[in-house]
Amino acid sequence: MPGAYHRLIRLSQHALLSAYSIFSLLPFLWMVSAALKRPQDVLTVPIRWIPPVWQPQNFLRALLEPRFAGENLARFMANSVMVAVITTMASILLSTIVGYGFAKFQFRLRDTLLWVMLSTTLLPFSSVIIPLFLIVRRLHMIDSLWALVIPFALTGQSIFLARQFIITVPGELLDAGRVDGAGEMQIFLRLVFPLLGPAIVTLGITTFLTSWNLFLWPLVVLSSQERFTLPLGLSLMGLGSTFLVDYHLWMAAAALAVLPPLAVFFLLERQYMRGLEALSGLKG
Amino acid sequence: MRRIQLTYQTKFGLLFISPAALYFAGFWVLPVALAVVASATDWRIGRPAHFIGLSNYAGLVSDPQFHHALLASLTMTGIALASIVALALVLAVALNDSGLRLSRFYKLAVFAPVVTDWVATGLAWQLIFLPNQGVLAGLFEGVGLSQWSSLRWTSTRQLAPLAVAIFVVWKMTGLYTMVFLAGLRSVPREFQEAALMDGASATQVFSRITMPLLRPITVFVVVSGFVTVIGLFEPIFMLTGGGPADATRALPIFMYETFFQFQRAGYASAAGMVFLAICLVFALLAARQLPYSFYE
């Protein structure tokens, strides 16, 4: 390729990507900058990107000040952590068990069943939310954090992801286990599960992020503020809410909510992207 | 011997997948069946239900509110999805270059909104769209477009769907960029190199070789994007709450309000079934085109 032409292409690549990166990151930068400001410096024209007076204590205030019927953001965050961690652990166990069944056993209708489970990922959750609410109510799980864990501990997505990874485990290993007289569950727990380290990381991040970011479902099933998760607690702020317009504290709270997912993603980016590739059916 | 082997495989295979069967029955089959039954009744929460056949569906057909919801859903999904697919494709092509400096930074930047939640980022976007004092207003002032700084993004009929679409595009483009990027990586480089050797231009290589090979993944992105975007409740809830008037009262908001505010369980279920049918049609279209291969 001629040098000048090549340089022009590179230049336009950088122009496009840096323009989009600015669009993508600007709301976060503004969020953090507003979170560090005094209230009167938040909405100014022209925008002050660097706070004239720094107020890092906004984060502590946002976290600890009781706002909503005596509860504070720290409480909501603790609820979110609890729900996301339990869902993730349950999902890792359940989806690898099911994924193992789909990957390593032959039975009739297996692929049809897998396809049916997978196709549920192509149906929006909001379309079944009403009957799901009725079922959960019948199970007496309304206003309980279990209602946020149980329906999400096994999804078409996590099953397919687990299956894609387990299918690469060599069959000889399982046969060797059988020859040694190990039971099928033992083979899974002792031989297969320990091999799944990287896959489990991928599966875990995906489930953790989904659970952490849930909003509509908690909005429907939770009513006591002491059980609210972070997104639900945050939604009590916002325009049109009856709370004081503490924009700097809103943004501090919002920044605290986006920090854990961003940290998880930046630290484990490679594993997360691998999961995405496996899900779009390109790699497995 | 072979027969025994088969029943053994079936027995343990079914045992291992039994949690999935339970989940599928409890959280998809049962809810849909319940909704189908409820949609044929005049059930309101707290009152006895009567069977009324297809009256709810007939009601939906002549309900101007439902028409508005369909229209709002299709408008916002259309604007958002078209922008997402176009942007994601362009960004993925630009990123698919192993020699590109800063490419890791770009990837992290483009993807960052995807992993965060709608509510926290929605709070920021509320303040971005705030007329006169908001971030967008500040940016317009900064470039000398002060007449635009008073635009009421989330409270005028024409702009509100656009504002929601912009928020959705910001939040989701990264996801589909990475899906396209994975697709581009799976296109063997030799094809493109051979064509370049033979004197094809970069645009020719893209339109004649890369694009056709990307077709299955494009179908996947369009279909899964459609179903995801049309099912979104959060961005509308955060920015406009369905207003002004009915301009952004899309299907998920319509169903939510019909059920939780007006307690009309039967009618809301019927709307849910229509919604599910729309998505099912798209999912079935996808099934034919999906690049999944189960026999690896």
XYZ file of C-alpha atoms in Angstrom:
580
model
C 0.000 0.000 0.000
C 1.306 3.483 -0.777
C 2.503 5.316 2.334
C 0.429 8.494 2.041
C -2.801 6.568 1.462
C -2.033 4.338 4.406
C -1.335 7.318 6.647
C -4.612 8.939 5.614
C -6.536 5.795 6.559
C -4.780 5.629 9.925
C -5.543 9.283 10.534
C -9.247 8.832 9.827
C -9.327 5.764 12.068
C -7.914 7.811 14.931
C -10.249 10.739 14.218
C -13.341 8.526 14.257
C -12.344 6.476 17.275
C -11.249 9.410 19.395
C -14.441 11.330 18.538
C -16.578 8.389 19.597
C -14.444 7.785 22.707
C -15.098 11.376 23.769
C -18.862 10.900 23.282
C -18.641 7.656 25.212
C -16.571 8.917 28.138
C -17.859 12.489 28.465
C -20.886 11.602 30.618
C -18.595 9.704 33.015
C -16.063 12.522 33.179
C -18.803 15.049 33.782
C -20.338 12.773 36.421
C -17.064 12.527 38.353
C -16.307 16.218 37.988
C -19.806 17.170 39.239
C -19.430 14.697 42.094
C -16.427 16.663 43.335
C -18.034 20.130 43.118
C -19.984 22.454 45.351
C -23.705 22.453 44.389
C -23.521 25.922 42.808
C -20.670 24.854 40.473
C -22.466 21.833 38.975
C -24.689 23.383 36.303
C -22.767 26.292 34.887
C -22.560 27.678 31.393
C -19.788 27.498 30.271
C -19.064 24.128 31.854
C -16.319 24.053 34.488
C -14.630 20.693 34.031
C -12.207 21.283 36.904
C -14.053 21.955 40.172
C -13.184 25.492 41.406
C -13.494 24.156 44.957
C -12.904 20.443 45.500
C -15.363 18.574 47.671
C -14.334 14.911 47.848
C -16.473 14.574 50.958
C -19.506 14.491 48.593
C -18.864 10.786 48.130
C -19.066 10.098 51.859
C -22.186 12.244 52.187
C -23.853 10.477 49.245
C -22.988 7.117 50.746
C -23.863 7.686 54.384
C -26.440 10.453 54.712
C -29.819 8.936 55.409
C -32.130 10.055 52.641
C -34.899 7.673 51.806
C -37.016 6.846 54.854
C -33.914 6.559 56.986
C -31.954 4.313 54.632
C -28.691 5.333 53.031
C -26.885 4.445 49.852
C -24.428 2.194 51.708
C -27.346 -0.023 52.657
C -28.539 -0.229 49.034
C -25.013 -1.007 47.934
C -24.701 -3.807 50.490
C -27.988 -5.269 49.210
C -26.735 -5.063 45.625
C -23.460 -6.774 46.517
C -25.286 -9.530 48.376
C -27.733 -10.188 45.533
C -25.075 -10.060 42.810
C -22.632 -12.333 44.667
C -25.210 -14.980 45.546
C -26.690 -14.935 42.029
C -23.210 -15.271 40.534
C -22.245 -18.230 42.714
C -25.535 -20.025 42.100
C -25.277 -19.329 38.382
C -21.733 -20.703 38.143
C -22.763 -23.982 39.754
C -26.100 -24.408 37.968
C -25.003 -23.360 34.492
C -21.882 -25.545 34.491
C -23.961 -28.558 35.593
C -26.507 -27.938 32.845
C -23.829 -26.969 30.332
C -22.055 -30.246 31.092
C -25.247 -32.178 30.383
C -25.635 -30.443 27.030
C -21.960 -30.691 26.094
C -21.011 -34.233 27.067
C -24.079 -36.463 26.857
C -25.994 -37.775 23.875
C -29.757 -37.907 24.085
C -32.685 -37.335 21.845
C -33.871 -33.746 21.298
C -30.740 -32.450 23.008
C -29.955 -29.854 20.393
C -33.585 -28.838 20.053
C -33.774 -28.291 23.816
C -30.591 -26.247 23.786
C -31.927 -24.168 20.927
C -35.206 -23.547 22.744
C -33.362 -22.428 25.912
C -31.087 -20.215 23.898
C -33.968 -18.610 22.041
C -35.370 -17.304 25.339
C -32.470 -14.842 25.265
C -34.136 -13.370 22.196
C -37.314 -12.555 24.092
C -37.395 -9.370 26.150
C -37.735 -9.892 29.874
C -40.248 -7.058 30.096
C -42.767 -9.062 28.040
C -43.205 -11.727 30.754
C -42.802 -9.488 33.756
C -46.500 -9.433 34.680
C -47.055 -13.211 34.899
C -43.627 -13.599 36.512
C -44.715 -11.137 39.165
C -47.844 -13.222 39.783
C -45.775 -16.410 40.148
C -43.309 -14.823 42.519
C -46.207 -13.439 44.542
C -47.706 -16.920 44.789
C -44.317 -18.178 46.027
C -44.425 -15.480 48.752
C -41.182 -13.975 47.509
C -42.504 -10.456 46.948
C -40.381 -7.895 48.756
C -37.648 -10.473 49.328
C -34.142 -10.341 47.913
C -34.517 -13.995 46.875
C -36.879 -12.792 44.172
C -33.879 -11.027 42.617
C -31.637 -14.084 42.886
C -33.650 -17.147 41.952
C -35.034 -16.217 38.510
C -31.575 -15.079 37.364
C -29.452 -17.945 38.660
C -29.886 -19.875 35.409
C -30.475 -18.253 32.028
C -30.323 -19.359 28.418
C -27.271 -17.172 28.079
C -25.318 -18.711 30.972
C -26.201 -22.255 29.886
C -24.977 -21.648 26.367
C -21.808 -19.960 27.603
C -20.993 -22.867 29.939
C -21.728 -25.410 27.225
C -19.426 -23.642 24.769
C -16.525 -23.902 27.219
C -17.210 -27.425 28.507
C -17.407 -28.875 25.009
C -13.619 -28.375 24.740
C -12.921 -30.648 27.736
C -11.511 -33.906 26.252
C -13.855 -36.898 26.403
C -10.949 -39.239 27.246
C -10.708 -37.583 30.644
C -14.311 -38.476 31.441
C -13.830 -42.040 30.181
C -10.737 -42.411 32.352
C -12.807 -41.308 35.347
C -15.523 -43.839 34.483
C -12.969 -46.643 34.173
C -11.759 -45.749 37.653
C -15.310 -46.249 38.855
C -16.188 -42.629 39.646
C -19.863 -41.656 39.589
C -21.056 -39.116 37.028
C -21.541 -36.329 39.585
C -18.081 -37.085 41.012
C -16.568 -36.883 37.521
C -18.180 -33.507 37.045
C -17.121 -32.101 40.405
C -13.617 -33.610 40.618
C -12.472 -33.725 36.995
C -14.478 -31.251 34.906
C -15.240 -28.374 37.274
C -11.586 -27.725 38.270
C -10.688 -27.370 34.590
C -13.201 -24.593 34.060
C -11.297 -21.788 35.827
C -11.176 -19.204 33.009
C -14.674 -20.099 31.819
C -15.998 -19.561 35.331
C -14.449 -16.092 35.430
C -16.199 -15.223 32.161
C -19.489 -16.676 33.334
C -19.147 -14.933 36.681
C -18.530 -11.454 35.262
C -21.465 -11.719 32.872
C -23.862 -12.792 35.611
C -22.496 -10.305 38.146
C -22.937 -7.354 35.794
C -26.448 -8.396 34.761
C -27.489 -8.773 38.376
C -25.837 -5.551 39.543
C -27.606 -3.533 36.849
C -31.113 -5.016 37.240
C -33.742 -2.326 37.598
C -37.236 -3.086 36.280
C -37.589 -6.380 38.158
C -36.509 -5.024 41.576
C -38.804 -2.040 40.951
C -41.691 -4.458 40.522
C -41.016 -6.870 43.383
C -39.442 -4.777 46.147
C -41.412 -2.364 48.281
C -39.490 -1.927 51.553
C -36.705 0.579 51.176
C -34.443 -1.373 53.510
C -34.247 -4.040 50.813
C -33.715 -1.720 47.843
C -30.776 -2.378 45.561
C -28.497 0.385 44.347
C -30.260 1.216 41.035
C -33.605 1.277 42.822
C -32.248 3.562 45.539
C -30.701 5.816 42.927
C -33.976 6.109 41.035
C -35.449 7.838 44.085
C -33.171 10.715 43.179
C -33.579 12.288 39.793
C -35.683 14.987 38.205
C -39.286 14.817 39.199
C -38.518 13.173 42.526
C -39.494 14.954 45.680
C -35.992 15.045 47.080
C -33.843 18.117 47.311
C -32.015 18.928 44.114
C -28.557 18.002 45.336
C -27.071 17.515 41.894
C -23.544 17.140 43.256
C -24.690 14.340 45.543
C -26.692 12.661 42.762
C -23.564 12.514 40.688
C -21.465 11.255 43.593
C -24.016 8.484 44.128
C -24.123 7.706 40.400
C -20.323 7.589 40.249
C -20.275 5.139 43.170
C -22.768 2.946 41.312
C -20.842 2.827 38.008
C -17.468 2.301 39.670
C -17.744 -1.421 40.606
C -18.884 -2.581 37.137
C -16.265 -0.422 35.416
C -13.537 -1.763 37.726
C -14.595 -5.367 37.123
C -14.639 -4.738 33.383
C -11.273 -2.945 33.192
C -9.552 -5.613 35.297
C -11.091 -8.618 33.543
C -11.690 -7.203 30.070
C -10.148 -10.138 28.219
C -12.302 -12.748 29.961
C -15.424 -10.650 29.488
C -14.823 -10.212 25.765
C -14.214 -13.944 25.390
C -17.670 -14.541 26.810
C -19.151 -12.085 24.346
C -17.482 -13.884 21.455
C -18.715 -17.254 22.687
C -22.241 -15.855 22.970
C -22.323 -14.440 19.493
C -21.482 -17.954 18.319
C -18.082 -17.190 16.856
C -15.843 -19.073 19.191
C -16.340 -21.849 21.655
C -24.565 -52.951 24.329
C -25.103 -49.846 22.254
C -28.659 -49.644 23.528
C -27.497 -49.744 27.141
C -24.918 -47.078 26.387
C -27.647 -44.865 24.943
C -30.022 -45.138 27.895
C -27.098 -44.425 30.224
C -26.269 -41.285 28.258
C -29.925 -40.233 28.183
C -30.378 -40.833 31.897
C -27.397 -38.749 32.988
C -27.811 -36.160 30.282
C -31.359 -35.466 31.408
C -30.273 -35.509 35.044
C -27.676 -32.835 34.426
C -29.974 -30.614 32.408
C -32.937 -31.042 34.789
C -32.330 -27.696 36.584
C -32.664 -25.989 33.216
C -35.912 -27.810 32.487
C -37.249 -26.681 35.848
C -36.215 -23.090 35.218
C -37.542 -23.054 31.724
C -40.882 -24.449 32.871
C -41.160 -22.135 35.863
C -39.890 -18.891 34.430
C -40.867 -19.046 30.758
C -43.518 -21.701 29.993
C -45.638 -21.070 33.072
C -45.565 -17.251 32.841
C -46.480 -17.297 29.163
C -49.277 -19.819 29.777
C -50.550 -17.720 32.686
C -50.478 -14.593 30.567
C -52.379 -16.305 27.752
C -55.111 -17.341 30.187
C -55.174 -13.939 31.917
C -55.370 -12.158 28.573
C -58.751 -13.793 27.948
C -60.258 -12.401 31.162
C -61.372 -9.025 32.494
C -59.230 -9.592 35.584
C -58.362 -6.602 37.708
C -56.166 -7.056 40.763
C -58.314 -7.807 43.807
C -61.491 -8.624 41.865
C -62.796 -11.919 40.478
C -61.982 -12.562 36.838
C -64.443 -13.461 34.105
C -63.710 -15.123 30.813
C -64.230 -12.607 28.016
C -62.576 -14.352 25.074
C -60.692 -12.125 22.720
C -62.281 -8.872 23.886
C -58.976 -7.607 25.328
C -57.293 -8.095 21.976
C -60.186 -6.377 20.226
C -59.832 -3.593 22.774
C -56.151 -3.211 21.983
C -56.844 -2.953 18.266
C -59.114 0.049 18.849
C -57.189 1.584 21.770
C -55.495 4.826 20.690
C -53.182 4.571 23.736
C -51.943 1.199 22.510
C -51.453 2.568 18.997
C -49.359 5.361 20.451
C -47.321 2.817 22.418
C -46.668 0.731 19.290
C -45.746 3.812 17.306
C -43.489 5.178 20.054
C -41.766 1.795 20.416
C -41.172 1.422 16.706
C -40.017 5.028 16.268
C -37.486 4.964 19.099
C -36.309 1.432 18.312
C -35.973 2.338 14.645
C -33.915 5.473 15.251
C -31.751 3.871 17.919
C -31.175 0.567 16.138
C -30.300 2.099 12.767
C -27.749 4.370 14.461
C -26.352 1.564 16.603
C -25.823 -0.814 13.679
C -24.234 1.845 11.463
C -21.971 3.197 14.218
C -21.014 -0.241 15.527
C -20.042 -1.444 12.066
C -17.924 1.625 11.321
C -16.248 1.534 14.731
C -15.526 -2.187 14.447
C -13.953 -1.745 11.020
C -11.767 1.060 12.388
C -10.789 -1.056 15.398
C -10.004 -4.176 13.371
C -6.375 -3.243 12.835
C -3.707 -4.974 14.880
C -1.195 -2.186 14.222
C -3.448 0.584 15.510
C -1.984 2.475 18.439
C -4.281 3.138 21.415
C -6.676 0.439 20.194
C -7.016 -1.024 23.694
C -7.923 2.390 25.063
C -10.502 2.935 22.299
C -12.042 -0.468 22.957
C -12.377 0.176 26.683
C -13.804 3.643 26.025
C -16.367 2.470 23.481
C -17.472 -0.424 25.670
C -17.541 1.330 29.074
C -21.212 2.460 28.944
C -22.343 -1.116 28.266
C -21.283 -2.467 31.657
C -22.774 0.353 33.731
C -26.374 0.622 34.827
C -29.222 2.597 33.265
C -30.219 4.442 36.410
C -26.851 5.906 37.411
C -26.011 6.888 33.847
C -29.629 8.018 33.363
C -29.189 10.523 36.206
C -26.188 11.963 34.381
C -28.123 12.096 31.104
C -30.997 13.932 32.798
C -28.546 16.684 33.663
C -26.908 16.506 30.238
C -30.266 17.213 28.574
C -31.358 19.906 31.042
C -32.298 23.044 29.041
C -30.169 26.190 29.498
C -28.039 24.861 32.355
C -27.291 21.303 31.230
C -24.102 19.853 29.759
C -25.451 19.864 26.212
C -26.527 23.497 26.627
C -23.020 24.307 27.876
C -21.459 22.559 24.892
C -23.744 24.390 22.447
C -22.833 27.732 24.066
C -19.188 26.742 23.813
C -19.364 26.348 20.035
C -21.511 29.428 19.465
C -24.862 27.697 18.962
C -26.493 29.491 21.873
C -29.931 29.402 20.203
C -29.888 25.615 20.725
C -29.067 25.734 24.402
C -32.696 26.272 25.383
C -33.932 23.142 23.568
C -36.157 21.129 25.891
C -34.813 17.714 24.957
C -36.922 15.551 27.224
C -40.116 17.586 27.287
C -41.024 18.342 23.684
C -42.876 15.837 21.537
C -40.388 15.905 18.689
C -37.190 15.796 20.717
C -38.098 13.376 23.516
C -37.972 10.196 21.386
C -34.683 11.427 19.977
C -33.274 12.073 23.457
C -34.195 8.538 24.555
C -32.673 7.133 21.352
C -29.428 9.059 21.934
C -29.156 7.662 25.452
C -29.802 4.128 24.138
C -27.227 4.540 21.359
C -24.650 5.789 23.865
C -25.323 2.843 26.158
C -25.460 0.020 23.617
C -23.296 0.776 20.600
C -20.218 -0.622 22.375
C -21.801 -4.034 22.781
C -22.520 -4.462 19.093
C -19.175 -2.929 18.121
C -17.489 -5.797 19.953
C -19.803 -8.354 18.338
C -18.944 -6.957 14.890
C -15.265 -6.868 15.821
C -15.367 -10.539 16.793
C -17.047 -11.196 13.444
C -14.387 -9.274 11.526
C -11.633 -11.192 13.318
C -13.151 -14.441 12.100
C -12.908 -13.299 8.456
C -9.647 -14.808 7.198
C -7.141 -12.065 6.461
C -5.827 -13.922 3.387
C -9.001 -13.141 1.418
C -8.555 -9.424 1.850
C -4.818 -9.518 1.275
C -5.187 -11.567 -1.898
C -7.756 -9.109 -3.249
C -5.516 -6.144 -2.427
C -2.641 -7.884 -4.219
C -4.844 -8.251 -7.281
C -5.312 -4.487 -7.284
C -8.692 -4.128 -5.564
C -9.215 -0.891 -3.637
C -9.904 -0.855 0.086
C -13.563 0.075 -0.508
C -13.957 -2.769 -2.997
C -12.456 -5.231 -0.545
C -14.876 -4.050 2.120
C -18.027 -4.114 0.014
C -17.251 -7.254 -2.005
C -15.459 -9.450 0.526
C -15.774 -8.290 4.122
C -19.446 -7.239 4.080
C -20.838 -10.459 2.533
C -18.849 -12.523 5.042
C -20.286 -10.379 7.845
C -23.875 -10.976 6.755
C -24.787 -13.595 9.389
C -23.370 -11.512 12.206
C -25.183 -8.416 10.905
C -28.448 -10.339 10.984
C -27.674 -11.425 14.531
C -26.959 -7.823 15.572
C -30.129 -6.452 13.955
C -32.396 -9.074 15.463
C -30.924 -9.240 18.939
C -30.616 -5.453 18.907
C -34.270 -5.038 17.918
C -35.527 -7.318 20.659
C -33.261 -5.764 23.274
C -34.005 -2.154 22.395
C -37.771 -2.558 22.019
C -37.882 -4.245 25.434
C -36.110 -1.397 27.227
C -37.975 0.236 30.068
C -35.170 1.972 31.963
C -34.007 4.714 29.567
C -37.573 5.943 29.062
C -38.341 5.724 32.764
C -35.210 7.728 33.558
C -35.490 10.451 30.917
C -39.145 11.101 30.162
C -41.340 8.682 32.115
C -43.323 8.183 28.891
C -44.089 11.840 28.245
C -44.552 14.470 27.030
C -48.159 13.422 26.276
C -47.632 9.931 24.817
C -44.530 10.703 22.769
C -42.292 8.125 24.497
C -44.874 5.885 26.173
C -43.504 2.711 24.571
C -44.837 -0.831 25.024
C -42.928 -1.731 28.232
C -44.094 1.519 29.870
C -47.666 1.004 28.605
C -47.757 -2.520 30.080
C -46.197 -1.444 33.338
C -48.723 1.354 33.813
C -51.722 -0.710 32.742
C -50.812 -3.366 35.284
C -49.230 -1.617 38.241
C -51.085 1.689 38.149
C -54.467 0.774 36.680
C -54.416 -2.838 37.956
C -55.864 -4.121 34.698
C -54.111 -7.497 34.779
C -56.081 -9.058 31.922
C -55.666 -6.158 29.532
C -51.982 -5.735 30.362
C -51.427 -9.460 29.770
C -53.008 -9.192 26.334
C -50.677 -6.295 25.521
C -47.788 -8.447 26.779
C -48.789 -11.250 24.419
C -48.897 -8.907 21.428
C -45.477 -7.624 22.459
C -44.144 -11.168 22.802
C -45.571 -12.080 19.388
C -43.736 -9.169 17.761
C -40.450 -10.297 19.325
C -41.128 -13.946 18.516
C -41.508 -13.138 14.840
C -38.104 -11.485 14.922
C -36.576 -14.332 16.948
C -37.868 -16.872 14.439
C -36.443 -14.857 11.582
C -33.157 -14.953 13.469
C -33.259 -18.686 14.080
C -32.821 -19.319 10.368
C -29.867 -16.979 10.130
C -28.084 -17.428 13.442
C -24.458 -18.394 13.086
C -24.574 -20.849 16.014
C -23.294 -24.262 15.116
C -24.188 -27.004 17.538
C -21.995 -29.664 15.975
C -18.462 -28.601 16.659
